[in-house]
PDB file of C-alpha atoms and ligand atoms in Angstrom:
ATOM      1  CA  UNK R   1       0.077   0.067  -0.049  1.00 58.00           C
ATOM      2  CA  UNK R   2       3.149   2.039  -0.136  1.00 64.00           C
ATOM      3  CA  UNK R   3       2.888   5.057  -2.648  1.00 64.00           C
ATOM      4  CA  UNK R   4       3.896   3.706  -5.942  1.00 66.00           C
ATOM      5  CA  UNK R   5       6.612   5.973  -6.993  1.00 70.00           C
ATOM      6  CA  UNK R   6       7.476   6.161 -10.651  1.00 69.00           C
ATOM      7  CA  UNK R   7      10.885   7.803 -11.622  1.00 80.00           C
ATOM      8  CA  UNK R   8       9.676  10.002 -15.104  1.00 81.00           C
ATOM      9  CA  UNK R   9      13.195   9.850 -16.616  1.00 85.00           C
ATOM     10  CA  UNK R  10      13.360   5.440 -16.454  1.00 86.00           C
ATOM     11  CA  UNK R  11      10.136   5.251 -17.765  1.00 86.00           C
ATOM     12  CA  UNK R  12      10.846   8.151 -20.700  1.00 88.00           C
ATOM     13  CA  UNK R  13      14.270   5.948 -21.105  1.00 90.00           C
ATOM     14  CA  UNK R  14      12.469   2.479 -21.273  1.00 90.00           C
ATOM     15  CA  UNK R  15       9.804   3.771 -23.808  1.00 90.00           C
ATOM     16  CA  UNK R  16      12.691   5.733 -26.188  1.00 92.00           C
ATOM     17  CA  UNK R  17      14.709   2.007 -26.058  1.00 92.00           C
ATOM     18  CA  UNK R  18      11.446   0.006 -26.895  1.00 93.00           C
ATOM     19  CA  UNK R  19      10.592   2.397 -29.831  1.00 93.00           C
ATOM     20  CA  UNK R  20      14.192   2.357 -31.031  1.00 93.00           C
ATOM     21  CA  UNK R  21      14.027  -1.486 -30.844  1.00 93.00           C
ATOM     22  CA  UNK R  22      10.786  -1.305 -32.903  1.00 93.00           C
ATOM     23  CA  UNK R  23      12.113   0.896 -35.250  1.00 93.00           C
ATOM     24  CA  UNK R  24      14.911  -1.392 -36.103  1.00 92.00           C
ATOM     25  CA  UNK R  25      12.884  -4.315 -35.873  1.00 93.00           C
ATOM     26  CA  UNK R  26      10.864  -2.882 -38.639  1.00 93.00           C
ATOM     27  CA  UNK R  27      13.775  -0.772 -40.706  1.00 91.00           C
ATOM     28  CA  UNK R  28      15.499  -4.859 -40.826  1.00 91.00           C
ATOM     29  CA  UNK R  29      12.034  -6.167 -41.934  1.00 91.00           C
ATOM     30  CA  UNK R  30      11.631  -3.627 -44.508  1.00 90.00           C
ATOM     31  CA  UNK R  31      15.735  -4.362 -45.487  1.00 90.00           C
ATOM     32  CA  UNK R  32      14.392  -8.221 -45.754  1.00 88.00           C
ATOM     33  CA  UNK R  33      11.406  -7.507 -47.815  1.00 88.00           C
ATOM     34  CA  UNK R  34      13.747  -4.904 -50.106  1.00 90.00           C
ATOM     35  CA  UNK R  35      16.498  -7.772 -50.228  1.00 89.00           C
ATOM     36  CA  UNK R  36      13.640 -10.291 -51.642  1.00 89.00           C
ATOM     37  CA  UNK R  37      12.165  -7.953 -54.286  1.00 90.00           C
ATOM     38  CA  UNK R  38      15.296  -7.213 -55.142  1.00 88.00           C
ATOM     39  CA  UNK R  39      16.423 -10.922 -55.911  1.00 89.00           C
ATOM     40  CA  UNK R  40      12.904 -11.488 -57.611  1.00 89.00           C
ATOM     41  CA  UNK R  41      13.694  -8.965 -59.963  1.00 89.00           C
ATOM     42  CA  UNK R  42      17.389 -10.074 -60.276  1.00 88.00           C
ATOM     43  CA  UNK R  43      15.977 -13.748 -60.989  1.00 88.00           C
ATOM     44  CA  UNK R  44      13.491 -11.691 -63.748  1.00 88.00           C
ATOM     45  CA  UNK R  45      16.256 -10.712 -65.602  1.00 89.00           C
ATOM     46  CA  UNK R  46      18.299 -13.645 -65.680  1.00 85.00           C
ATOM     47  CA  UNK R  47      15.348 -15.560 -66.593  1.00 87.00           C
ATOM     48  CA  UNK R  48      14.988 -12.962 -69.865  1.00 89.00           C
ATOM     49  CA  UNK R  49      18.702 -12.999 -70.355  1.00 88.00           C
ATOM     50  CA  UNK R  50      18.780 -16.722 -70.221  1.00 82.00           C
ATOM     51  CA  UNK R  51      15.485 -16.927 -72.693  1.00 84.00           C
ATOM     52  CA  UNK R  52      17.150 -14.161 -74.971  1.00 85.00           C
ATOM     53  CA  UNK R  53      20.575 -16.676 -75.339  1.00 82.00           C
ATOM     54  CA  UNK R  54      18.305 -19.809 -75.975  1.00 78.00           C
ATOM     55  CA  UNK R  55      16.142 -17.943 -78.579  1.00 82.00           C
ATOM     56  CA  UNK R  56      19.164 -16.818 -80.521  1.00 84.00           C
ATOM     57  CA  UNK R  57      20.889 -20.176 -80.113  1.00 81.00           C
ATOM     58  CA  UNK R  58      17.133 -21.577 -81.308  1.00 81.00           C
ATOM     59  CA  UNK R  59      17.924 -18.860 -84.473  1.00 84.00           C
ATOM     60  CA  UNK R  60      20.983 -20.196 -84.959  1.00 83.00           C
ATOM     61  CA  UNK R  61      19.849 -23.832 -85.552  1.00 85.00           C
ATOM     62  CA  UNK R  62      17.005 -22.946 -87.141  1.00 83.00           C
ATOM     63  CA  UNK R  63      19.406 -21.272 -89.998  1.00 83.00           C
ATOM     64  CA  UNK R  64      21.752 -24.508 -89.909  1.00 84.00           C
ATOM     65  CA  UNK R  65      19.057 -26.835 -90.451  1.00 83.00           C
ATOM     66  CA  UNK R  66      17.400 -24.885 -93.516  1.00 80.00           C
ATOM     67  CA  UNK R  67      20.652 -24.275 -94.809  1.00 82.00           C
ATOM     68  CA  UNK R  68      21.215 -28.080 -94.809  1.00 84.00           C
ATOM     69  CA  UNK R  69      18.049 -28.681 -96.488  1.00 80.00           C
ATOM     70  CA  UNK R  70      18.522 -25.882 -99.329  1.00 80.00           C
ATOM     71  CA  UNK R  71      21.770 -27.379-100.200  1.00 78.00           C
ATOM     72  CA  UNK R  72      20.667 -30.757-101.192  1.00 74.00           C
ATOM     73  CA  UNK R  73      17.430 -29.595-102.981  1.00 62.00           C
ATOM     74  CA  UNK R  74      16.886 -33.482-103.470  1.00 61.00           C
ATOM     75  CA  UNK R  75      15.971 -33.839 -99.590  1.00 64.00           C
ATOM     76  CA  UNK R  76      13.813 -30.600 -98.891  1.00 68.00           C
ATOM     77  CA  UNK R  77      12.213 -31.159 -95.925  1.00 83.00           C
ATOM     78  CA  UNK R  78      13.896 -34.110 -94.876  1.00 87.00           C
ATOM     79  CA  UNK R  79      16.017 -32.902 -92.440  1.00 88.00           C
ATOM     80  CA  UNK R  80      12.757 -31.486 -90.638  1.00 88.00           C
ATOM     81  CA  UNK R  81      11.059 -34.812 -91.110  1.00 92.00           C
ATOM     82  CA  UNK R  82      13.779 -36.737 -89.412  1.00 94.00           C
ATOM     83  CA  UNK R  83      14.030 -34.722 -86.719  1.00 93.00           C
ATOM     84  CA  UNK R  84       9.931 -34.941 -85.572  1.00 94.00           C
ATOM     85  CA  UNK R  85      10.506 -38.917 -86.319  1.00 97.00           C
ATOM     86  CA  UNK R  86      13.481 -39.205 -84.193  1.00 97.00           C
ATOM     87  CA  UNK R  87      11.541 -37.429 -81.517  1.00 96.00           C
ATOM     88  CA  UNK R  88       8.593 -39.290 -81.682  1.00 96.00           C
ATOM     89  CA  UNK R  89      10.308 -42.813 -81.787  1.00 97.00           C
ATOM     90  CA  UNK R  90      12.515 -41.340 -78.973  1.00 97.00           C
ATOM     91  CA  UNK R  91       9.459 -40.331 -76.850  1.00 96.00           C
ATOM     92  CA  UNK R  92       7.559 -44.130 -77.203  1.00 96.00           C
ATOM     93  CA  UNK R  93      10.750 -45.808 -76.812  1.00 96.00           C
ATOM     94  CA  UNK R  94      11.006 -44.270 -73.319  1.00 92.00           C
ATOM     95  CA  UNK R  95      13.762 -44.505 -71.070  1.00 92.00           C
ATOM     96  CA  UNK R  96      15.412 -41.845 -73.222  1.00 94.00           C
ATOM     97  CA  UNK R  97      13.802 -38.383 -71.861  1.00 90.00           C
ATOM     98  CA  UNK R  98      17.555 -37.230 -70.977  1.00 91.00           C
ATOM     99  CA  UNK R  99      18.801 -38.095 -74.360  1.00 93.00           C
ATOM    100  CA  UNK R 100      16.063 -36.442 -76.475  1.00 94.00           C
ATOM    101  CA  UNK R 101      17.343 -33.135 -76.598  1.00 91.00           C
ATOM    102  CA  UNK R 102      20.578 -34.889 -78.274  1.00 94.00           C
ATOM    103  CA  UNK R 103      18.698 -37.299 -80.578  1.00 95.00           C
ATOM    104  CA  UNK R 104      16.657 -34.180 -81.750  1.00 93.00           C
ATOM    105  CA  UNK R 105      19.383 -32.181 -82.143  1.00 93.00           C
ATOM    106  CA  UNK R 106      21.686 -34.983 -83.924  1.00 95.00           C
ATOM    107  CA  UNK R 107      18.416 -35.580 -86.151  1.00 95.00           C
ATOM    108  CA  UNK R 108      17.843 -31.891 -87.060  1.00 93.00           C
ATOM    109  CA  UNK R 109      22.171 -31.355 -87.918  1.00 94.00           C
ATOM    110  CA  UNK R 110      22.668 -35.305 -89.519  1.00 94.00           C
ATOM    111  CA  UNK R 111      23.894 -33.748 -92.811  1.00 93.00           C
ATOM    112  CA  UNK R 112      25.504 -30.682 -91.979  1.00 93.00           C
ATOM    113  CA  UNK R 113      28.460 -32.057 -93.076  1.00 93.00           C
ATOM    114  CA  UNK R 114      27.194 -31.893 -96.325  1.00 91.00           C
ATOM    115  CA  UNK R 115      27.940 -28.188 -96.783  1.00 89.00           C
ATOM    116  CA  UNK R 116      31.457 -28.923 -97.238  1.00 91.00           C
ATOM    117  CA  UNK R 117      30.795 -31.702-100.079  1.00 91.00           C
ATOM    118  CA  UNK R 118      31.311 -30.231-103.229  1.00 91.00           C
ATOM    119  CA  UNK R 119      28.611 -29.491-105.969  1.00 88.00           C
ATOM    120  CA  UNK R 120      29.482 -32.017-108.414  1.00 91.00           C
ATOM    121  CA  UNK R 121      29.441 -34.497-105.935  1.00 92.00           C
ATOM    122  CA  UNK R 122      26.284 -33.708-103.973  1.00 89.00           C
ATOM    123  CA  UNK R 123      24.437 -32.863-106.907  1.00 86.00           C
ATOM    124  CA  UNK R 124      24.987 -35.229-109.140  1.00 87.00           C
ATOM    125  CA  UNK R 125      22.143 -37.323-111.168  1.00 84.00           C
ATOM    126  CA  UNK R 126      23.880 -40.613-111.805  1.00 85.00           C
ATOM    127  CA  UNK R 127      25.840 -42.917-109.565  1.00 90.00           C
ATOM    128  CA  UNK R 128      29.046 -41.954-107.880  1.00 93.00           C
ATOM    129  CA  UNK R 129      32.181 -43.656-108.660  1.00 96.00           C
ATOM    130  CA  UNK R 130      34.479 -44.949-105.731  1.00 96.00           C
ATOM    131  CA  UNK R 131      36.168 -42.068-105.295  1.00 95.00           C
ATOM    132  CA  UNK R 132      33.573 -40.048-104.807  1.00 96.00           C
ATOM    133  CA  UNK R 133      31.674 -41.779-102.850  1.00 96.00           C
ATOM    134  CA  UNK R 134      34.279 -41.774-100.328  1.00 96.00           C
ATOM    135  CA  UNK R 135      34.290 -38.012-100.652  1.00 95.00           C
ATOM    136  CA  UNK R 136      30.694 -37.908-100.106  1.00 95.00           C
ATOM    137  CA  UNK R 137      31.216 -40.150 -96.590  1.00 97.00           C
ATOM    138  CA  UNK R 138      33.481 -37.823 -95.246  1.00 96.00           C
ATOM    139  CA  UNK R 139      30.093 -35.652 -94.372  1.00 95.00           C
ATOM    140  CA  UNK R 140      30.017 -37.448 -91.193  1.00 97.00           C
ATOM    141  CA  UNK R 141      33.595 -36.822 -90.081  1.00 96.00           C
ATOM    142  CA  UNK R 142      33.277 -33.271 -91.061  1.00 95.00           C
ATOM    143  CA  UNK R 143      29.837 -32.891 -89.620  1.00 94.00           C
ATOM    144  CA  UNK R 144      31.103 -34.277 -86.253  1.00 96.00           C
ATOM    145  CA  UNK R 145      34.080 -31.619 -86.541  1.00 95.00           C
ATOM    146  CA  UNK R 146      32.281 -29.131 -86.983  1.00 92.00           C
ATOM    147  CA  UNK R 147      29.737 -29.613 -84.224  1.00 92.00           C
ATOM    148  CA  UNK R 148      31.661 -31.700 -81.346  1.00 93.00           C
ATOM    149  CA  UNK R 149      33.242 -28.258 -80.003  1.00 90.00           C
ATOM    150  CA  UNK R 150      30.180 -26.700 -79.438  1.00 88.00           C
ATOM    151  CA  UNK R 151      29.411 -27.767 -75.479  1.00 87.00           C
ATOM    152  CA  UNK R 152      25.596 -27.878 -76.216  1.00 85.00           C
ATOM    153  CA  UNK R 153      25.818 -29.820 -79.261  1.00 89.00           C
ATOM    154  CA  UNK R 154      28.531 -32.060 -77.861  1.00 91.00           C
ATOM    155  CA  UNK R 155      26.382 -35.221 -77.571  1.00 93.00           C
ATOM    156  CA  UNK R 156      24.387 -34.957 -80.668  1.00 95.00           C
ATOM    157  CA  UNK R 157      27.980 -34.472 -82.703  1.00 96.00           C
ATOM    158  CA  UNK R 158      28.142 -38.224 -81.849  1.00 96.00           C
ATOM    159  CA  UNK R 159      25.060 -39.022 -83.375  1.00 97.00           C
ATOM    160  CA  UNK R 160      26.183 -37.090 -86.491  1.00 97.00           C
ATOM    161  CA  UNK R 161      29.205 -38.996 -86.614  1.00 98.00           C
ATOM    162  CA  UNK R 162      26.874 -42.164 -86.406  1.00 98.00           C
ATOM    163  CA  UNK R 163      24.374 -41.435 -88.649  1.00 97.00           C
ATOM    164  CA  UNK R 164      25.295 -43.906 -91.446  1.00 97.00           C
ATOM    165  CA  UNK R 165      26.255 -46.702 -89.336  1.00 98.00           C
ATOM    166  CA  UNK R 166      24.457 -50.162 -89.396  1.00 97.00           C
ATOM    167  CA  UNK R 167      23.569 -52.640 -86.661  1.00 97.00           C
ATOM    168  CA  UNK R 168      24.657 -55.609 -88.396  1.00 97.00           C
ATOM    169  CA  UNK R 169      28.372 -53.490 -88.493  1.00 97.00           C
ATOM    170  CA  UNK R 170      27.862 -52.717 -92.562  1.00 97.00           C
ATOM    171  CA  UNK R 171      28.131 -48.713 -91.735  1.00 97.00           C
ATOM    172  CA  UNK R 172      30.416 -46.322 -92.297  1.00 97.00           C
ATOM    173  CA  UNK R 173      32.502 -44.508 -90.977  1.00 97.00           C
ATOM    174  CA  UNK R 174      33.621 -47.086 -88.229  1.00 98.00           C
ATOM    175  CA  UNK R 175      31.737 -50.063 -89.122  1.00 97.00           C
ATOM    176  CA  UNK R 176      30.201 -49.887 -85.070  1.00 98.00           C
ATOM    177  CA  UNK R 177      27.584 -52.557 -84.688  1.00 97.00           C
ATOM    178  CA  UNK R 178      24.317 -52.585 -82.417  1.00 95.00           C
ATOM    179  CA  UNK R 179      25.379 -50.978 -78.803  1.00 96.00           C
ATOM    180  CA  UNK R 180      28.073 -49.430 -80.182  1.00 97.00           C
ATOM    181  CA  UNK R 181      26.197 -47.287 -82.098  1.00 98.00           C
ATOM    182  CA  UNK R 182      24.788 -44.882 -79.979  1.00 97.00           C
ATOM    183  CA  UNK R 183      21.042 -44.937 -79.401  1.00 97.00           C
ATOM    184  CA  UNK R 184      20.265 -41.565 -81.061  1.00 97.00           C
ATOM    185  CA  UNK R 185      21.762 -42.897 -84.345  1.00 98.00           C
ATOM    186  CA  UNK R 186      20.143 -45.926 -84.046  1.00 98.00           C
ATOM    187  CA  UNK R 187      16.784 -44.178 -83.747  1.00 98.00           C
ATOM    188  CA  UNK R 188      17.830 -41.926 -86.718  1.00 97.00           C
ATOM    189  CA  UNK R 189      18.831 -44.811 -88.860  1.00 97.00           C
ATOM    190  CA  UNK R 190      15.058 -46.341 -89.133  1.00 98.00           C
ATOM    191  CA  UNK R 191      13.565 -42.256 -89.224  1.00 97.00           C
ATOM    192  CA  UNK R 192      15.791 -41.838 -91.837  1.00 95.00           C
ATOM    193  CA  UNK R 193      14.811 -45.536 -93.876  1.00 96.00           C
ATOM    194  CA  UNK R 194      11.112 -44.146 -93.581  1.00 96.00           C
ATOM    195  CA  UNK R 195      11.656 -40.640 -94.919  1.00 95.00           C
ATOM    196  CA  UNK R 196      14.087 -41.469 -97.768  1.00 92.00           C
ATOM    197  CA  UNK R 197      11.222 -44.176 -98.968  1.00 94.00           C
ATOM    198  CA  UNK R 198       8.003 -42.482 -98.566  1.00 93.00           C
ATOM    199  CA  UNK R 199       9.616 -39.249-100.593  1.00 89.00           C
ATOM    200  CA  UNK R 200       9.587 -38.533-103.771  1.00 84.00           C
ATOM    201  CA  UNK R 201      13.258 -38.967-105.594  1.00 79.00           C
ATOM    202  CA  UNK R 202      14.125 -37.285-108.680  1.00 74.00           C
ATOM    203  CA  UNK R 203      14.267 -40.879-110.175  1.00 77.00           C
ATOM    204  CA  UNK R 204      11.054 -42.388-108.787  1.00 84.00           C
ATOM    205  CA  UNK R 205       7.558 -41.450-106.700  1.00 89.00           C
ATOM    206  CA  UNK R 206       7.440 -41.538-102.726  1.00 90.00           C
ATOM    207  CA  UNK R 207       6.912 -45.489-101.899  1.00 93.00           C
ATOM    208  CA  UNK R 208       3.681 -46.483 -99.921  1.00 93.00           C
ATOM    209  CA  UNK R 209       3.941 -46.530 -96.440  1.00 94.00           C
ATOM    210  CA  UNK R 210       3.431 -50.452 -95.956  1.00 95.00           C
ATOM    211  CA  UNK R 211       6.334 -50.749 -98.134  1.00 95.00           C
ATOM    212  CA  UNK R 212       8.400 -48.977 -95.878  1.00 95.00           C
ATOM    213  CA  UNK R 213       7.157 -50.879 -93.191  1.00 96.00           C
ATOM    214  CA  UNK R 214       8.125 -54.067 -94.587  1.00 97.00           C
ATOM    215  CA  UNK R 215      11.810 -53.137 -95.213  1.00 96.00           C
ATOM    216  CA  UNK R 216      12.142 -52.136 -91.521  1.00 97.00           C
ATOM    217  CA  UNK R 217      10.605 -54.994 -90.390  1.00 97.00           C
ATOM    218  CA  UNK R 218      13.128 -57.216 -92.860  1.00 97.00           C
ATOM    219  CA  UNK R 219      15.889 -55.226 -91.724  1.00 97.00           C
ATOM    220  CA  UNK R 220      15.074 -55.514 -87.829  1.00 97.00           C
ATOM    221  CA  UNK R 221      18.089 -56.865 -85.596  1.00 95.00           C
ATOM    222  CA  UNK R 222      19.911 -56.623 -88.946  1.00 96.00           C
ATOM    223  CA  UNK R 223      20.544 -53.089 -90.449  1.00 96.00           C
ATOM    224  CA  UNK R 224      18.413 -51.213 -87.635  1.00 97.00           C
ATOM    225  CA  UNK R 225      17.937 -51.936 -84.184  1.00 98.00           C
ATOM    226  CA  UNK R 226      15.533 -54.906 -83.278  1.00 97.00           C
ATOM    227  CA  UNK R 227      13.809 -52.371 -80.269  1.00 97.00           C
ATOM    228  CA  UNK R 228      13.826 -49.244 -82.292  1.00 98.00           C
ATOM    229  CA  UNK R 229      12.151 -51.283 -85.509  1.00 98.00           C
ATOM    230  CA  UNK R 230       9.309 -52.502 -82.939  1.00 97.00           C
ATOM    231  CA  UNK R 231       8.753 -49.507 -81.372  1.00 98.00           C
ATOM    232  CA  UNK R 232       8.348 -47.613 -85.320  1.00 97.00           C
ATOM    233  CA  UNK R 233       6.322 -50.764 -86.673  1.00 97.00           C
ATOM    234  CA  UNK R 234       3.975 -50.086 -83.291  1.00 97.00           C
ATOM    235  CA  UNK R 235       3.352 -46.879 -83.902  1.00 96.00           C
ATOM    236  CA  UNK R 236       0.397 -46.427 -86.487  1.00 96.00           C
ATOM    237  CA  UNK R 237       0.273 -44.296 -89.703  1.00 95.00           C
ATOM    238  CA  UNK R 238      -1.453 -41.995 -88.630  1.00 95.00           C
ATOM    239  CA  UNK R 239       1.489 -40.412 -86.785  1.00 96.00           C
ATOM    240  CA  UNK R 240       3.606 -39.976 -89.513  1.00 95.00           C
ATOM    241  CA  UNK R 241       1.222 -38.747 -91.889  1.00 94.00           C
ATOM    242  CA  UNK R 242      -0.047 -36.271 -89.392  1.00 93.00           C
ATOM    243  CA  UNK R 243       3.937 -35.080 -88.919  1.00 93.00           C
ATOM    244  CA  UNK R 244       4.182 -35.155 -93.160  1.00 90.00           C
ATOM    245  CA  UNK R 245       1.298 -33.197 -93.468  1.00 88.00           C
ATOM    246  CA  UNK R 246       2.596 -30.780 -90.839  1.00 85.00           C
ATOM    247  CA  UNK R 247       5.692 -30.611 -92.615  1.00 83.00           C
ATOM    248  CA  UNK R 248       4.566 -30.656 -95.763  1.00 80.00           C
ATOM    249  CA  UNK R 249       2.768 -27.024 -95.051  1.00 73.00           C
ATOM    250  CA  UNK R 250       5.843 -25.605 -94.425  1.00 68.00           C
ATOM    251  CA  UNK R 251       8.375 -23.646 -97.394  1.00 49.00           C
ATOM    252  CA  UNK R 252      11.956 -24.152 -96.933  1.00 43.00           C
ATOM    253  CA  UNK R 253      12.368 -20.698 -96.830  1.00 42.00           C
ATOM    254  CA  UNK R 254       9.708 -19.987 -94.402  1.00 44.00           C
ATOM    255  CA  UNK R 255      10.867 -19.251 -90.818  1.00 43.00           C
ATOM    256  CA  UNK R 256       8.282 -21.570 -89.624  1.00 47.00           C
ATOM    257  CA  UNK R 257      11.355 -23.904 -88.916  1.00 49.00           C
ATOM    258  CA  UNK R 258      11.130 -21.977 -85.601  1.00 49.00           C
ATOM    259  CA  UNK R 259       8.726 -24.054 -84.729  1.00 54.00           C
ATOM    260  CA  UNK R 260       9.927 -26.892 -84.702  1.00 54.00           C
ATOM    261  CA  UNK R 261      12.777 -25.573 -82.341  1.00 52.00           C
ATOM    262  CA  UNK R 262      10.465 -24.122 -80.117  1.00 55.00           C
ATOM    263  CA  UNK R 263       8.643 -27.802 -79.957  1.00 57.00           C
ATOM    264  CA  UNK R 264      12.198 -29.338 -78.974  1.00 56.00           C
ATOM    265  CA  UNK R 265      12.957 -26.231 -76.095  1.00 51.00           C
ATOM    266  CA  UNK R 266       9.724 -27.376 -74.984  1.00 52.00           C
ATOM    267  CA  UNK R 267      10.279 -30.720 -75.010  1.00 50.00           C
ATOM    268  CA  UNK R 268      13.476 -30.489 -72.954  1.00 46.00           C
ATOM    269  CA  UNK R 269      12.261 -28.105 -70.171  1.00 44.00           C
ATOM    270  CA  UNK R 270      11.017 -30.226 -67.198  1.00 39.00           C
ATOM    271  CA  UNK R 271       7.597 -30.288 -66.357  1.00 39.00           C
ATOM    272  CA  UNK R 272       6.687 -30.251 -70.224  1.00 35.00           C
TER     273      UNK R 272
HETATM  274 FE1  FE2 I   1      23.960 -38.452 -94.024  1.00 54.53          FE
END
């Protein structure tokens, strides 16, 4: 019951201290919030910069693919079709999710080495002499050498080097057999045969799908990887027809090839 004595200066000091503490806490909170905003902003800028880099390499790849098709006029649209066929087979095989990007890029750029083959050989209408054939076959090594030094294409380079290998060892340049050949090149071999047979050539009309299916069926386990051939044969014709329809609508000179590359980017992004 003693009189309650209050020292005004003590109260005032305590209050000032509490207010100061509160102010400091608020400043820390503001600073933290500001930092978060800065991080979010920087992340967004970085994301945009990366997207820009991605876009520029997509355009570079697109231009290369179009250049390859332009160089070899008898195969107009070929790179684009085998690119899409290979992705389709790779996806249907399953377990190749991490390889799809390389498979797709390898198929897209498989004949890049042909850019260095002289017209007299590349565009020769008749059959090639042995010597000319040897020069022509160098396109796989030239393509490999061109691409292997580019980090994001180094795995695709192996497919470029192996795209004329055959499972029975009858291919070139190294005569590799079965699983010695990168899986992307084994997939490509089936896609390539299918496209070659079902496309018009200067010396013959396109053959029906059934005829090319038969060739791939006969060559399964020999020229072609048995599993790849099985997956190809179990895919309905409509899937291949749809790809042909889509690609037929694209002119070689069109920039629509970008759609293919964008499809590739979506394909290799997590969660897509
Ligand atoms: Fe080739």
